[in-house]
Short mmCIF file of C-alpha atoms in Angstrom, two decimals:
data_model
loop_
_atom_site.label_atom_id
_atom_site.label_comp_id
_atom_site.label_asym_id
_atom_site.label_seq_id
_atom_site.Cartn_x
_atom_site.Cartn_y
_atom_site.Cartn_z
CA MET F 17 -0.22 31.41 28.64
CA LEU F 18 0.38 27.11 28.97
CA LYS F 19 -2.65 26.75 26.31
CA GLU F 20 -1.63 29.37 24.29
CA ILE F 21 2.09 28.15 23.81
CA LEU F 22 1.02 24.43 23.19
CA LYS F 23 -1.19 25.90 20.35
CA ILE F 24 2.08 26.73 18.31
CA ASP F 25 3.87 24.14 19.07
CA PRO F 26 1.96 21.05 20.52
CA GLN F 27 5.53 19.30 20.73
CA ALA F 28 6.69 21.97 23.16
CA VAL F 29 7.80 20.90 26.58
CA VAL F 30 7.17 23.35 29.27
CA ILE F 31 8.42 23.97 32.96
CA LEU F 32 6.58 26.41 35.01
CA ILE F 33 8.00 27.98 37.66
CA THR F 34 6.38 29.65 40.53
CA ALA F 35 6.44 30.83 44.44
CA TYR F 36 3.18 30.33 45.28
CA GLY F 37 1.73 26.70 43.99
CA ASP F 38 0.15 23.42 45.89
CA VAL F 39 -0.02 20.12 45.08
CA ASP F 40 -3.77 20.68 43.44
CA THR F 41 -2.07 23.32 41.23
CA ALA F 42 0.59 20.97 40.10
CA VAL F 43 -1.79 18.59 39.02
CA LYS F 44 -3.75 20.68 37.00
CA VAL F 45 -0.95 22.38 34.97
CA ILE F 46 0.89 18.81 34.23
CA LYS F 47 -3.03 17.57 33.40
CA GLU F 48 -3.05 20.93 30.74
CA GLY F 49 0.72 19.78 29.04
CA ALA F 50 3.07 21.33 31.29
CA THR F 51 6.31 18.69 31.88
CA ASP F 52 7.00 19.93 35.21
CA PHE F 53 6.53 21.82 37.94
CA VAL F 54 9.00 24.15 39.68
CA LEU F 55 8.65 25.77 43.05
CA LYS F 56 10.81 28.81 44.36
CA PRO F 57 13.07 28.45 45.78
CA TRP F 58 14.79 25.70 43.70
CA GLN F 59 18.13 23.34 44.65
CA ASN F 60 20.25 24.73 41.52
CA GLU F 61 21.12 21.10 41.18
CA LYS F 62 17.65 19.67 41.10
CA PHE F 63 16.63 22.83 38.94
CA LEU F 64 18.97 21.53 36.10
CA ALA F 65 18.19 17.75 36.23
CA THR F 66 14.62 19.13 35.59
CA PHE F 67 15.78 21.01 32.80
CA SER F 68 17.93 18.03 31.12
CA SER F 69 15.25 15.70 31.47
CA ALA F 70 12.98 18.47 29.77
CA CYS F 71 15.46 18.66 26.89
CA LYS F 72 15.74 15.31 26.18
CA LEU F 73 11.93 14.76 25.98
CA ARG F 74 11.83 17.29 23.59
CA GLU F 75 14.59 15.94 21.41
CA SER F 76 12.69 12.60 21.75
CA ARG F 77 9.29 13.97 20.62
CA MET F 78 11.06 16.06 17.55
CA GLU F 79 12.42 12.70 16.88
CA LEU F 80 9.19 10.63 17.15
CA GLU F 81 7.22 13.05 14.98
CA LYS F 82 9.93 12.70 12.31
CA VAL F 83 9.26 9.08 12.28
CA LYS F 84 5.72 9.55 12.10
CA THR F 85 5.87 12.17 9.15
CA LYS F 86 8.50 9.70 7.21
CA GLN F 87 6.22 6.66 7.88
CA HIS F 88 3.05 8.51 6.57
CA TYR F 89 4.91 9.52 3.27
CA LEU F 90 6.06 5.70 2.79
CA ASN F 91 2.48 4.66 3.31
CA ARG F 92 1.23 7.32 1.00
CA ILE F 93 3.63 6.20 -1.46
CA SER F 94 3.46 2.72 -0.89
CA GLU F 95 -0.79 3.00 -1.44
CA ASN F 96 -0.22 5.19 -4.80
CA ASN F 97 2.45 2.89 -6.48
CA PHE F 98 5.22 5.57 -5.40
CA ALA F 99 7.38 3.10 -3.51
CA GLU F 100 10.38 3.16 -5.60
CA ILE F 101 10.12 7.49 -6.32
CA ILE F 102 11.56 9.13 -3.28
CA GLY F 103 10.85 13.17 -3.18
CA ILE F 104 8.34 15.05 -1.44
CA SER F 105 8.96 18.41 -2.83
CA GLU F 106 6.00 20.25 -4.71
CA PRO F 107 7.53 19.72 -8.14
CA MET F 108 7.47 15.90 -6.96
CA GLU F 109 3.65 16.10 -6.02
CA LYS F 110 2.64 17.67 -9.34
CA VAL F 111 4.82 14.30 -10.89
CA PHE F 112 2.64 11.62 -8.59
CA GLN F 113 -0.54 13.63 -9.70
CA THR F 114 0.05 13.14 -13.18
CA ILE F 115 1.04 9.98 -13.22
CA SER F 116 -2.29 9.47 -11.28
CA LYS F 117 -4.22 11.09 -13.90
CA VAL F 118 -2.55 9.35 -17.39
CA ALA F 119 -2.62 5.87 -15.89
CA ASP F 120 -6.38 5.70 -16.16
CA THR F 121 -6.09 5.87 -19.86
CA ASP F 122 -4.98 4.54 -22.81
CA ALA F 123 -2.96 6.85 -24.38
CA ASN F 124 0.90 6.84 -25.56
CA VAL F 125 2.89 8.60 -22.81
CA LEU F 126 5.84 10.81 -23.43
CA ILE F 127 8.47 10.95 -20.16
CA LEU F 128 11.21 13.64 -20.58
CA GLY F 129 13.82 14.19 -18.41
CA GLU F 130 17.80 14.55 -18.02
CA ASN F 131 19.93 11.15 -17.54
CA GLY F 132 19.20 9.74 -14.34
CA THR F 133 16.07 11.70 -13.40
CA GLY F 134 14.52 8.52 -12.96
CA LYS F 135 12.20 8.15 -16.53
CA GLU F 136 12.19 4.65 -16.12
CA LEU F 137 10.78 4.68 -12.28
CA VAL F 138 8.39 6.95 -13.63
CA ALA F 139 6.96 4.34 -16.36
CA ARG F 140 7.27 1.54 -13.88
CA ALA F 141 4.90 3.28 -11.47
CA LEU F 142 2.69 4.51 -14.46
CA HIS F 143 2.35 0.87 -15.24
CA LYS F 144 1.66 -0.33 -11.45
CA SER F 145 -1.15 2.25 -11.24
CA SER F 146 -2.90 1.24 -14.26
CA LYS F 147 -5.35 -1.39 -15.44
CA ARG F 148 -2.45 -3.22 -17.18
CA ALA F 149 -0.76 -3.71 -13.91
CA GLY F 150 -1.40 -7.55 -13.48
CA GLU F 151 0.14 -7.84 -17.02
CA VAL F 152 4.28 -7.72 -17.61
CA PHE F 153 6.64 -4.11 -17.88
CA VAL F 154 8.88 -4.81 -20.37
CA SER F 155 11.88 -2.27 -20.97
CA VAL F 156 13.95 -1.96 -23.95
CA ASP F 157 16.68 0.58 -24.15
CA ILE F 158 16.25 1.42 -27.97
CA GLY F 159 19.39 3.82 -28.01
CA SER F 160 21.63 0.93 -28.01
CA LEU F 161 19.49 -1.62 -31.13
CA SER F 162 21.58 -1.29 -34.25
CA GLN F 163 19.59 -1.38 -37.53
CA THR F 164 20.02 -4.83 -37.96
CA LEU F 165 18.35 -5.78 -34.26
CA PHE F 166 15.80 -3.15 -34.29
CA GLU F 167 13.36 -5.05 -36.11
CA SER F 168 14.22 -8.74 -34.75
CA GLU F 169 14.14 -7.31 -30.86
CA LEU F 170 10.78 -5.10 -31.38
CA PHE F 171 8.60 -7.41 -33.69
CA GLY F 172 10.39 -10.90 -33.12
CA TYR F 173 10.81 -12.99 -36.51
CA VAL F 174 9.49 -16.62 -37.78
CA LYS F 175 11.67 -19.58 -37.71
CA GLY F 176 13.49 -19.30 -41.42
CA ALA F 177 13.35 -15.70 -41.90
CA PHE F 178 17.07 -15.21 -41.81
CA THR F 179 20.30 -17.76 -41.88
CA ASP F 180 20.29 -17.76 -37.88
CA ALA F 181 16.31 -17.85 -37.28
CA LYS F 182 16.02 -21.35 -36.22
CA GLU F 183 13.22 -20.94 -34.12
CA ASP F 184 10.37 -18.31 -33.89
CA ARG F 185 11.05 -15.16 -31.31
CA PRO F 186 8.49 -13.03 -30.36
CA GLY F 187 9.24 -9.35 -30.54
CA ARG F 188 8.86 -7.09 -27.18
CA PHE F 189 6.08 -5.75 -28.91
CA GLU F 190 4.34 -8.98 -28.42
CA ILE F 191 5.71 -10.25 -25.17
CA ALA F 192 4.46 -6.68 -23.76
CA SER F 193 0.76 -7.44 -25.43
CA GLY F 194 -1.79 -6.29 -22.25
CA GLY F 195 0.79 -4.86 -20.60
CA THR F 196 3.40 -2.10 -20.36
CA LEU F 197 6.45 -1.51 -23.20
CA PHE F 198 8.74 1.58 -22.11
CA LEU F 199 11.38 2.47 -25.07
CA ASP F 200 14.15 4.07 -23.54
CA GLU F 201 16.02 6.54 -25.18
CA ILE F 202 13.52 6.84 -28.10
CA GLY F 203 14.74 10.09 -29.59
CA ASN F 204 18.18 8.72 -30.02
CA ILE F 205 16.45 5.80 -32.75
CA PRO F 206 18.19 6.44 -36.22
CA LEU F 207 15.90 8.75 -38.83
CA GLU F 208 15.17 5.69 -40.75
CA LEU F 209 13.68 3.56 -38.18
CA GLN F 210 11.58 6.03 -36.92
CA SER F 211 8.74 5.82 -39.59
CA LYS F 212 8.51 1.80 -38.67
CA LEU F 213 8.05 2.95 -34.58
CA LEU F 214 5.78 5.27 -35.56
CA THR F 215 3.14 2.79 -37.51
CA VAL F 216 3.08 0.68 -34.50
CA ILE F 217 2.92 3.34 -32.04
CA GLN F 218 0.13 5.00 -33.95
CA LYS F 219 -1.69 1.56 -35.04
CA GLN F 220 -0.86 -0.22 -32.07
CA ARG F 221 -0.48 -2.99 -34.42
CA SER F 222 2.88 -4.72 -35.31
CA TYR F 223 4.89 -3.94 -38.08
CA ALA F 224 5.44 -7.25 -38.88
CA ASP F 225 1.56 -7.65 -39.07
CA ARG F 226 1.28 -4.65 -41.28
CA LEU F 227 3.48 -6.33 -43.89
CA GLU F 228 1.30 -9.46 -43.87
#
């Protein structure tokens, strides 16, 4: 029975009680995994102390198991470049699997999700898992860029291009070259600017270069 109990729950704390015991039997059951061995008749105070100690041992074992589980999870996500993303549910496992598959490609990736669900964290995980991990990760909040700033921020400009252009300034596409460019809130850009962005994404070439 002791062996079967421990098969079901390896962390179980078992106290064996018998009126027919000797030293050899006690040693044997302890080796088999019993926590303690009590002979009849017992003293109530001593038995309660034994039971209390067994309960505390059970709690310690369960706590240790939790720590081991957490450590295993942290080690796993750290190795897979998902350290910043917290989640162990089945849907999150699918997200991790998708990231691992996509990261090996040079495909443009569209990340969908409500505000606060961690789209940038997924983008960073993609970057860390990709061949571009050693290069820069650049994030741009597209939704906050006005039409005036859109081209200068993304594509840069040369000295003298307009009144305040006192020096050459590289755009985010140029800065992120070889690395990863995350265009946050891309769905919020004005319709008239979408064609310019589409050209760059499709051609993988700066809009400014295209104009030249």
